[in-house]
mmCIF file of C-alpha atoms and ligand atoms in Angstrom:
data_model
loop_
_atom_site.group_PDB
_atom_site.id
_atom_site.type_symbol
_atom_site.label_atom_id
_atom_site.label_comp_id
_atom_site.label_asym_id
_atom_site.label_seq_id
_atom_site.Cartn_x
_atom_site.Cartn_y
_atom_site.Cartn_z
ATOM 1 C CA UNK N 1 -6.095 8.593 19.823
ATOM 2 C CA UNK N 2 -8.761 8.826 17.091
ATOM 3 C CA UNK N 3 -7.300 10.177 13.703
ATOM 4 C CA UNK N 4 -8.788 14.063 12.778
ATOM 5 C CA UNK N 5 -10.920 13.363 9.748
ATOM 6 C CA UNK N 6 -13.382 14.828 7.585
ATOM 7 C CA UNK N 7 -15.987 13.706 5.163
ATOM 8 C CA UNK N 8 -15.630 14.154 0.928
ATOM 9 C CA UNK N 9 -19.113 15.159 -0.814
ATOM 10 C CA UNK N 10 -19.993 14.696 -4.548
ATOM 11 C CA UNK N 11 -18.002 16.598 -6.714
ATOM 12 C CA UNK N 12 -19.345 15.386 -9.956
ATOM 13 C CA UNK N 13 -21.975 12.278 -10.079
ATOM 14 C CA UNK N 14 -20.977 9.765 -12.811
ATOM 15 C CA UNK N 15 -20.611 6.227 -13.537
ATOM 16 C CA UNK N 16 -16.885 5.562 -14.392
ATOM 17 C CA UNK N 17 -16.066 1.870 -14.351
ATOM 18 C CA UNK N 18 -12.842 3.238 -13.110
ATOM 19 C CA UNK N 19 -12.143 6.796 -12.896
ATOM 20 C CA UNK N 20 -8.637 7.679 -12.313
ATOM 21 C CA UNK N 21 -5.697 10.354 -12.383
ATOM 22 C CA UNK N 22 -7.342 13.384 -11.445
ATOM 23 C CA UNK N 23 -5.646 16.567 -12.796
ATOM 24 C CA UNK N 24 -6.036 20.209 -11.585
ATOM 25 C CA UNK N 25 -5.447 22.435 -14.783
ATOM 26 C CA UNK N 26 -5.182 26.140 -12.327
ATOM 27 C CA UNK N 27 -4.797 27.883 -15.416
ATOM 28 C CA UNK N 28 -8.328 27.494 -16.683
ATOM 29 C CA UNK N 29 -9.729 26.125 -13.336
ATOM 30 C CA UNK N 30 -11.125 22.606 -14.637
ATOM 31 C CA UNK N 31 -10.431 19.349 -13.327
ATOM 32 C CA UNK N 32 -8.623 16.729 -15.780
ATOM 33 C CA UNK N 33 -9.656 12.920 -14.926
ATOM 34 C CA UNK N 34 -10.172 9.801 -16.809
ATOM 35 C CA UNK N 35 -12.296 6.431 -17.105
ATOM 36 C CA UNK N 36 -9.422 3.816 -17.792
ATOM 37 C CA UNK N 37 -11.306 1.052 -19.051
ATOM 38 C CA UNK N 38 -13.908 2.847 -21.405
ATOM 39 C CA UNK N 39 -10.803 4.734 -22.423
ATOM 40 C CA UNK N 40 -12.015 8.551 -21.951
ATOM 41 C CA UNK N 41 -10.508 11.352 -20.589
ATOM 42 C CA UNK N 42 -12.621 13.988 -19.115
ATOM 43 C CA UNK N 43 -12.386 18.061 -18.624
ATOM 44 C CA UNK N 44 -15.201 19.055 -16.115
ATOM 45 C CA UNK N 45 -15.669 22.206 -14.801
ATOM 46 C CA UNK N 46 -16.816 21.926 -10.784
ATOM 47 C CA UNK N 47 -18.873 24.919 -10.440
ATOM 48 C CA UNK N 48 -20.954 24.203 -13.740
ATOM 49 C CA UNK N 49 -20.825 20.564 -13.404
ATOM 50 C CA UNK N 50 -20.132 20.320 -17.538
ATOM 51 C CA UNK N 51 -17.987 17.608 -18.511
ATOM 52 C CA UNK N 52 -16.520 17.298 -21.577
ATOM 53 C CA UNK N 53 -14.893 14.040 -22.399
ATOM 54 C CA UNK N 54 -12.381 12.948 -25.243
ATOM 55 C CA UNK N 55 -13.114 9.398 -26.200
ATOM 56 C CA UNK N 56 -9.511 7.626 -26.606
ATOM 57 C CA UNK N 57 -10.786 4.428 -28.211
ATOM 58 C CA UNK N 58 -8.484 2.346 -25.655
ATOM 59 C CA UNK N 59 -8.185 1.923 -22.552
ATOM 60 C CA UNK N 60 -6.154 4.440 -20.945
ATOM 61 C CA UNK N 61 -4.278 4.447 -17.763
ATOM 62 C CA UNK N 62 -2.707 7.831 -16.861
ATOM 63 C CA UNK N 63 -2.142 11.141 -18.951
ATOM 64 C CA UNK N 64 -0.342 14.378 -17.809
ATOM 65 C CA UNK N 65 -1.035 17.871 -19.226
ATOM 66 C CA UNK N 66 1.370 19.364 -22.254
ATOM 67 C CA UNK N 67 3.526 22.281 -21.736
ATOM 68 C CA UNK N 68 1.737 25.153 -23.773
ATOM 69 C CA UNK N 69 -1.675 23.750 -23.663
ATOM 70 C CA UNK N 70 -3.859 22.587 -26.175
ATOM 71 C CA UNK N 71 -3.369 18.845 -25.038
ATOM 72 C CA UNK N 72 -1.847 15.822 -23.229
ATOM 73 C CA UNK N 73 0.641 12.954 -23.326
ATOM 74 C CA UNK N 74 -1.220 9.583 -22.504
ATOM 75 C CA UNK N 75 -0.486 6.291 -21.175
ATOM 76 C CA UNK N 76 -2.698 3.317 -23.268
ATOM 77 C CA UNK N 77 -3.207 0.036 -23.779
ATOM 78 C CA UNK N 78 -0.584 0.158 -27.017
ATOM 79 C CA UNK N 79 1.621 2.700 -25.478
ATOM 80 C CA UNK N 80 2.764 6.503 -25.201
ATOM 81 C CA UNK N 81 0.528 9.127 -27.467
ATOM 82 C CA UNK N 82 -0.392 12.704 -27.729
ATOM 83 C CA UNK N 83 -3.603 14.147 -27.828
ATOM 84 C CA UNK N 84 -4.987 17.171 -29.259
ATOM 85 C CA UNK N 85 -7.862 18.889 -27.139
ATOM 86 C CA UNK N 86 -9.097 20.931 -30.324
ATOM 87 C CA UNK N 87 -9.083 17.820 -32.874
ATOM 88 C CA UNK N 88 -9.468 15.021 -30.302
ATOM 89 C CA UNK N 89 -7.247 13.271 -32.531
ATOM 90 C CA UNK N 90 -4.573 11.089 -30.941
ATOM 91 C CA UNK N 91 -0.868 10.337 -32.347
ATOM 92 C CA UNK N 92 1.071 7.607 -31.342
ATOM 93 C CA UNK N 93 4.327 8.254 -30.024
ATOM 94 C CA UNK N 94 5.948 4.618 -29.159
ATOM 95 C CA UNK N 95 5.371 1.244 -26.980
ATOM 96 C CA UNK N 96 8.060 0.190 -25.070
ATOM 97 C CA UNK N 97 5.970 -3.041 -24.379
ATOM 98 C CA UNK N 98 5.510 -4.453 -28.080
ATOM 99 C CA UNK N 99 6.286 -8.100 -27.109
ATOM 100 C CA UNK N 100 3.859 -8.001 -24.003
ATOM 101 C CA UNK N 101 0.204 -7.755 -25.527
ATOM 102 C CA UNK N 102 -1.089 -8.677 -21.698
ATOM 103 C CA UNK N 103 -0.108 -5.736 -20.345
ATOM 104 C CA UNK N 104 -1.378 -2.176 -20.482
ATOM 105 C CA UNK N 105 -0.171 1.167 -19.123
ATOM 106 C CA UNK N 106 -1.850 2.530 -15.216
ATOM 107 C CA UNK N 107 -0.794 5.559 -13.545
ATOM 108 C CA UNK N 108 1.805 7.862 -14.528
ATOM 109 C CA UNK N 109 2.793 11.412 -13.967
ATOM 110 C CA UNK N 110 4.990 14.170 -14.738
ATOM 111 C CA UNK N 111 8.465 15.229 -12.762
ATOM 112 C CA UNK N 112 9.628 18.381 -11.658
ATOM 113 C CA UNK N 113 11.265 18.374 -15.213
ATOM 114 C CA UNK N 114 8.362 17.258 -17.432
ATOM 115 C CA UNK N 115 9.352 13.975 -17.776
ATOM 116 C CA UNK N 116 6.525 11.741 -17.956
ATOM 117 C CA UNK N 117 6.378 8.645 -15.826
ATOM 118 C CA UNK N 118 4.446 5.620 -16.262
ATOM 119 C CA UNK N 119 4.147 2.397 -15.189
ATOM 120 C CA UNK N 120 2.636 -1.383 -16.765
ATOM 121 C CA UNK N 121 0.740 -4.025 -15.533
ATOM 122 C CA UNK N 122 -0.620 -7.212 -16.812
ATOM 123 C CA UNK N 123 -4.099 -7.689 -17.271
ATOM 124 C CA UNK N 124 -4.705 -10.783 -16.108
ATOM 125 C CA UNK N 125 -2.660 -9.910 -12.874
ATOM 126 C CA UNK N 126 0.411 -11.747 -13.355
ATOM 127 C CA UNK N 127 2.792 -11.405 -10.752
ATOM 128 C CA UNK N 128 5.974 -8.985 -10.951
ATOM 129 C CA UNK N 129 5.136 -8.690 -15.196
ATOM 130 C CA UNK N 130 4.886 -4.704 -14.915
ATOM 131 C CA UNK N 131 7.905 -2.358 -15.035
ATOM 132 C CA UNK N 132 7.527 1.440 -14.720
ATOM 133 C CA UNK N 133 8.867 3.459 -17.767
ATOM 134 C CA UNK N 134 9.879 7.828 -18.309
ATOM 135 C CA UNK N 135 9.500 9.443 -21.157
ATOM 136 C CA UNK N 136 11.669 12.496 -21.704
ATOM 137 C CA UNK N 137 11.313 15.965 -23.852
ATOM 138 C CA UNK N 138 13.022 14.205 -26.541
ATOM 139 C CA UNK N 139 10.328 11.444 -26.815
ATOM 140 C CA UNK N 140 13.265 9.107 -25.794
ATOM 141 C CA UNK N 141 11.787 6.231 -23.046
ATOM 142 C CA UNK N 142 14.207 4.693 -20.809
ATOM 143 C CA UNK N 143 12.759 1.282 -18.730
ATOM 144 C CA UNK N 144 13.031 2.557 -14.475
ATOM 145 C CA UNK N 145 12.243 -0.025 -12.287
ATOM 146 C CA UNK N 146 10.776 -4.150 -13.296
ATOM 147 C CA UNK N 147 9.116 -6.831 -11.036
ATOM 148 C CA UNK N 148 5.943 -4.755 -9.958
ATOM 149 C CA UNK N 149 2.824 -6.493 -10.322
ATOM 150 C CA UNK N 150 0.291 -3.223 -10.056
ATOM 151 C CA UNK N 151 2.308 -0.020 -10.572
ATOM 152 C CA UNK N 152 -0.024 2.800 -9.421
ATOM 153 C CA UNK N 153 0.758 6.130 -7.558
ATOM 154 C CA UNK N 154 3.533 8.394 -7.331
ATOM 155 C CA UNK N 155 4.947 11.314 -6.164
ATOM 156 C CA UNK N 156 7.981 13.443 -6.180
ATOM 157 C CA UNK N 157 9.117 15.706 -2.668
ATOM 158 C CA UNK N 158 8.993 19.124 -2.691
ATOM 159 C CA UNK N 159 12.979 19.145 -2.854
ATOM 160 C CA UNK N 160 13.006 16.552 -5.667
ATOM 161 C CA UNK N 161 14.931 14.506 -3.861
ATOM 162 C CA UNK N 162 12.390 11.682 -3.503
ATOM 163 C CA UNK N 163 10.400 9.960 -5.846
ATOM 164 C CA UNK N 164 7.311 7.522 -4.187
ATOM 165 C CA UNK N 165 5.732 4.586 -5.984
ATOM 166 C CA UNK N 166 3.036 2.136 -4.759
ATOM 167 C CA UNK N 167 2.408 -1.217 -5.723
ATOM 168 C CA UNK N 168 -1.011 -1.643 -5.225
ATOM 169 C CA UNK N 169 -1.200 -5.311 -5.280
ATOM 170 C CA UNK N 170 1.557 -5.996 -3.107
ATOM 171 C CA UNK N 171 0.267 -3.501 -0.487
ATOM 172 C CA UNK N 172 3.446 -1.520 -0.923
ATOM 173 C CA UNK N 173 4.331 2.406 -0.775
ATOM 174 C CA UNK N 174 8.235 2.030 -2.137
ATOM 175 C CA UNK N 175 10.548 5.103 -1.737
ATOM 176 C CA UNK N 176 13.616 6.136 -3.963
ATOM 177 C CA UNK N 177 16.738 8.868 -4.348
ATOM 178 C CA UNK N 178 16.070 10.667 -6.990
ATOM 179 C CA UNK N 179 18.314 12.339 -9.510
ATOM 180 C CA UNK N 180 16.144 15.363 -10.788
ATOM 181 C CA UNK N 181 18.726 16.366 -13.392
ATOM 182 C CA UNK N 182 19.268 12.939 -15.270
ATOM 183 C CA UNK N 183 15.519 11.537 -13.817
ATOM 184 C CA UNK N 184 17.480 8.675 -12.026
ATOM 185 C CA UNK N 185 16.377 6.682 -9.043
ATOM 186 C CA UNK N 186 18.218 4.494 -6.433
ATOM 187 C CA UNK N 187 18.406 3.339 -3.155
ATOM 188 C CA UNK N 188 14.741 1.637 -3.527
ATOM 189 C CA UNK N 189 13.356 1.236 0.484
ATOM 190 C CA UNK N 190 9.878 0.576 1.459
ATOM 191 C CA UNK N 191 7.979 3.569 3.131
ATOM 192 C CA UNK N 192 4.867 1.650 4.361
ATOM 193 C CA UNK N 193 3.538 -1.842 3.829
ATOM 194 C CA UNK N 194 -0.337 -1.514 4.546
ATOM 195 C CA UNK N 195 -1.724 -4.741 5.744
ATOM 196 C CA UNK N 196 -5.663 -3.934 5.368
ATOM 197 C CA UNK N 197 -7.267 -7.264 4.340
ATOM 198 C CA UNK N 198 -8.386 -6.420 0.547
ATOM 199 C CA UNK N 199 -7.501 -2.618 0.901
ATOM 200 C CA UNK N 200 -5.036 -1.624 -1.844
ATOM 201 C CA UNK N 201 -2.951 1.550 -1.814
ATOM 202 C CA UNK N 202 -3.905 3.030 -4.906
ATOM 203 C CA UNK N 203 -3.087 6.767 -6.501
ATOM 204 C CA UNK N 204 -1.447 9.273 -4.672
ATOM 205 C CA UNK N 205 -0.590 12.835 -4.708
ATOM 206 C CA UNK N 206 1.636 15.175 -2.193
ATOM 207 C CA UNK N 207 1.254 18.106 0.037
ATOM 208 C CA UNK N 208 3.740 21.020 0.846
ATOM 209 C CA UNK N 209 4.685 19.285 4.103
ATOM 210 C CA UNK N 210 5.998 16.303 1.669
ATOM 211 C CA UNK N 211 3.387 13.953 3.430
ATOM 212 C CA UNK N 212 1.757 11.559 1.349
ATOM 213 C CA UNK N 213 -1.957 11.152 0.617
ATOM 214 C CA UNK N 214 -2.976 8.104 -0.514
ATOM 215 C CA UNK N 215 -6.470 6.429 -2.095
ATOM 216 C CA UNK N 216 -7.782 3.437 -0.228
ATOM 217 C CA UNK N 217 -9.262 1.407 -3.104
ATOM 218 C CA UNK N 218 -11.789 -0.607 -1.104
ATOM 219 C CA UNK N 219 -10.993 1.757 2.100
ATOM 220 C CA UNK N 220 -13.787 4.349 1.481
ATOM 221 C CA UNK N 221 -10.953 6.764 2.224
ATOM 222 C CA UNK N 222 -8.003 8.956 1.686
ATOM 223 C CA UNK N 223 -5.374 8.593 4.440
ATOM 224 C CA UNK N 224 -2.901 11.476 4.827
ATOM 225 C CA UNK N 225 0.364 9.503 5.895
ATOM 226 C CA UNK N 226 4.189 10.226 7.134
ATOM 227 C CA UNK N 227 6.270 8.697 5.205
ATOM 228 C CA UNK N 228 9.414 9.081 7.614
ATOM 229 C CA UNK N 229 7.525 7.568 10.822
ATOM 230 C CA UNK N 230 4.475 5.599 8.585
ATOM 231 C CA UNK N 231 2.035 6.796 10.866
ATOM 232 C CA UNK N 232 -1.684 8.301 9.596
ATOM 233 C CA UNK N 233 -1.895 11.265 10.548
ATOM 234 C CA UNK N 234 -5.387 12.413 9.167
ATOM 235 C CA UNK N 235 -8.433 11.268 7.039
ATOM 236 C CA UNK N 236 -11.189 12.057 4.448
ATOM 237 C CA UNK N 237 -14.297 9.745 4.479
ATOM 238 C CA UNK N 238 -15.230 9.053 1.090
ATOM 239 C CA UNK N 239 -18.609 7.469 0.645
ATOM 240 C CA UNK N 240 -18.175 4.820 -1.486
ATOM 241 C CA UNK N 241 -15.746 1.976 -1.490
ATOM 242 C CA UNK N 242 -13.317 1.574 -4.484
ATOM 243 C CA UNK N 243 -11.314 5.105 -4.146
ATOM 244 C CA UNK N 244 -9.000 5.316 -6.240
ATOM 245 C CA UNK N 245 -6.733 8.889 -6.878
ATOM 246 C CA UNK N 246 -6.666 12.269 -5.491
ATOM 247 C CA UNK N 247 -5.234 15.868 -6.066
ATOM 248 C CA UNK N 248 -5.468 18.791 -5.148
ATOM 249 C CA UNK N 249 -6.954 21.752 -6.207
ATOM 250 C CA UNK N 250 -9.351 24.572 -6.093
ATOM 251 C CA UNK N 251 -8.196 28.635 -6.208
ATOM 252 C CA UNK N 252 -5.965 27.834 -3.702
ATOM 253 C CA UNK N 253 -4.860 24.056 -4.073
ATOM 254 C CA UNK N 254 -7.014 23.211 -0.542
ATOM 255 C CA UNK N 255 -9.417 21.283 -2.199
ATOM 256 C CA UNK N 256 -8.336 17.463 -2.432
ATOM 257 C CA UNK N 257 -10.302 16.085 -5.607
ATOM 258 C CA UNK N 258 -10.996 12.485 -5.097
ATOM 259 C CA UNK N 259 -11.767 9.263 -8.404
ATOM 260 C CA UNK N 260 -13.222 6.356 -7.796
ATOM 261 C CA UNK N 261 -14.818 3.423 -9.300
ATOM 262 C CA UNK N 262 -17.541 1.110 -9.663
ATOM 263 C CA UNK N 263 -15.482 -1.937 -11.151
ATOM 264 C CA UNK N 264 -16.847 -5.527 -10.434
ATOM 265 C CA UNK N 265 -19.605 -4.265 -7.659
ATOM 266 C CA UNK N 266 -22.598 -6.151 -8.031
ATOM 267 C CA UNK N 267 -26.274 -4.341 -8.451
ATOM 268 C CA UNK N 268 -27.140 -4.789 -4.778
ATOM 269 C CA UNK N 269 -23.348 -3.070 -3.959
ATOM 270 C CA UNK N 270 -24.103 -0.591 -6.487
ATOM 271 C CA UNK N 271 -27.887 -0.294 -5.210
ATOM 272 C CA UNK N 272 -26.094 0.729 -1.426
ATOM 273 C CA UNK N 273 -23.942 3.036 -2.781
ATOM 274 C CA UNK N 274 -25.423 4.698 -6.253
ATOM 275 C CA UNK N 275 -22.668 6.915 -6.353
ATOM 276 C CA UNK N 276 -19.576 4.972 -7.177
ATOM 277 C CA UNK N 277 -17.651 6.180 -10.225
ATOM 278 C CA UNK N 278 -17.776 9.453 -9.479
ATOM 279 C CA UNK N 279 -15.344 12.610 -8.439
ATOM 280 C CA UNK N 280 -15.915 13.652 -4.774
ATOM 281 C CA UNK N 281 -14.035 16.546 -3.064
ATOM 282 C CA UNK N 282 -13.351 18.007 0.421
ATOM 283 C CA UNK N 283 -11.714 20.803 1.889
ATOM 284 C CA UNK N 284 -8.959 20.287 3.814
ATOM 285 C CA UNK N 285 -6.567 21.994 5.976
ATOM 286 C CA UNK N 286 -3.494 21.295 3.948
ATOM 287 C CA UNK N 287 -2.132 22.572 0.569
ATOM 288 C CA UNK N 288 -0.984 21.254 -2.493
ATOM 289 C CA UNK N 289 1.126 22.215 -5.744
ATOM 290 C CA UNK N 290 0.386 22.917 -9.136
ATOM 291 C CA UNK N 291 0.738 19.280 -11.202
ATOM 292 C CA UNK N 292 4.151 19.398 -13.506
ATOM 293 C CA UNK N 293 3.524 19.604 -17.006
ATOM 294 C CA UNK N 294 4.964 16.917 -19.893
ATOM 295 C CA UNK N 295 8.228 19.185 -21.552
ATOM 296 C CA UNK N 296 8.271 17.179 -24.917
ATOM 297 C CA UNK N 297 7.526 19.471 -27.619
ATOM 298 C CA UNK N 298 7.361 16.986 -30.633
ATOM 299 C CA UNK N 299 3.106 17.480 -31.972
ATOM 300 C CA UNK N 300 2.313 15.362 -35.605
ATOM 301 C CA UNK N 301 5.278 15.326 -37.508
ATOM 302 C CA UNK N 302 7.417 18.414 -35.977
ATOM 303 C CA UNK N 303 8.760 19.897 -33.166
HETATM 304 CA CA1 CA C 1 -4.698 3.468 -9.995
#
């Protein structure tokens, strides 16, 4: 039986080396994404087509929106920081990872709470050197999880009673318990082990059925997957290869919102498909949720 499917168009054309961790704001209807390694995160409006980006002057993996506006918490190459959409100033915060140079922040996202979640990998790849790290309203980060190798996307149930986490590089879609009161996890299982050759689960985001859509990166696609039976259950055709995130949004949260990347394609690759690196979209039959906001309140020097 052929999987139902439909087919993303261009959202907004750009170039990101690797554009990442797209983020519906529904109070101002703009769309929140980021280029990781020219460290930049990006506002653009999808019926204007402006984009407005804040230069972070690192690379930076993930970010989630603040809790009264005005900016976000983000996930670098030296750590946790804030930063201001009026000044476009950044502050740092803390680095849990000091003594580990090598390694830099990926995605990350906010719980139900407004914890922020993170997680680490090493640049040059090295196996099982990445742990995934929450940072709480009191700025206070407590170490989650160790031994993964590309920590990427994640997503919480709409009970809060599950928290998902992929390892790209090991192919992986792990599944916890979750504790929403004191942001514990336990009872780590494995939810799907895709065995694509070279196609890497990448970001991920959830829909009010709790099923789990996931970014191909060198899939061309979105897969909309069950995580109690691992079966795929539907799929959106992107148009370029190295897809990397999704969320939803739109007036109505129908509209999945898709980053990808151009990252290592030669000219020729790039020649056949011009428009990697940039933010696709398509309607689908299937809602999402509003993304959680970070809770901590601390902003240069005060609380
Ligand atoms: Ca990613």
């Amino acid at each position: 039986m052929s999987i139902p499917s439909t087919e993303a168009t261009l959202a907004f054309k750009s170039e990101a080396t690797l554009g990442e961790c797209p983020v519906w704001d529904e109070q101002v209807g703009r769309l929140y994404w980021i280029d990781i390694i020219s460290g930049k995160l990006c506002r653009c409006d999808p019926s204007s087509g402006e984009n407005v980006a804040f230069a972070i002057g690192s690379p930076v993996g993930s970010f989630a929106l603040r809790q009264g506006g005005q900016g976000a918490i983000i996930a670098t190459e030296g750590g946790f920081a804030f930063l201001g959409f009026d000044s476009g100033e950044t502050t740092p915060l803390s680095d849990p990872e000091p003594h580990l140079p090598g390694n830099r922040f990926n995605d990350g996202k906010c719980d139900p709470k407004g914890r922020f979640w993170a997680g680490t990998l090493s640049c040059d790849n090295e196996k099982d050197a990445g742990s995934l790290y929450c940072i709480n309203s009191t700025l206070n980060i407590t170490k989650k999880w160790d031994h993964l190798t590309c920590s990427n996307g994640m997503a919480w149930d709409t009970d809060d009673h599950i928290f998902y986490l992929i390892d790209s590089v090991n192919q992986t879609i792990h599944c916890f318990d979750y504790d929403l009161e004191t942001g514990g996890i336990s009872n780590q299982s494995v939810v799907a082990q895709l065995d694509y050759n070279n196609v890497l689960p990448d970001g991920m985001t959830i829909d009010t059925e709790n099923k789990l859509w996931v970014a191909l990166y060198n899939g061309s696609a979105i897969i909309r997957l069950d995580p109690s039976s691992g079966d795929i259950l539907y799929k959106v055709n992107v148009p370029v290869p190295q897809v990397t995130s999704c969320t939803f949004g739109g007036p109505d949260f129908r509209e999945l919102y898709i980053t990808t990347a151009r990252e290592g394609m030669s000219q020729e690759e790039i020649r056949r498909k011009p428009l990697s690196g940039s933010v696709f979209k398509a309607e689908v039959p299937f809602y999402g949720s509003p993304a959680s906001r970070f809770a901590g309140k601390k902003s240069f020097g005060s609380y």
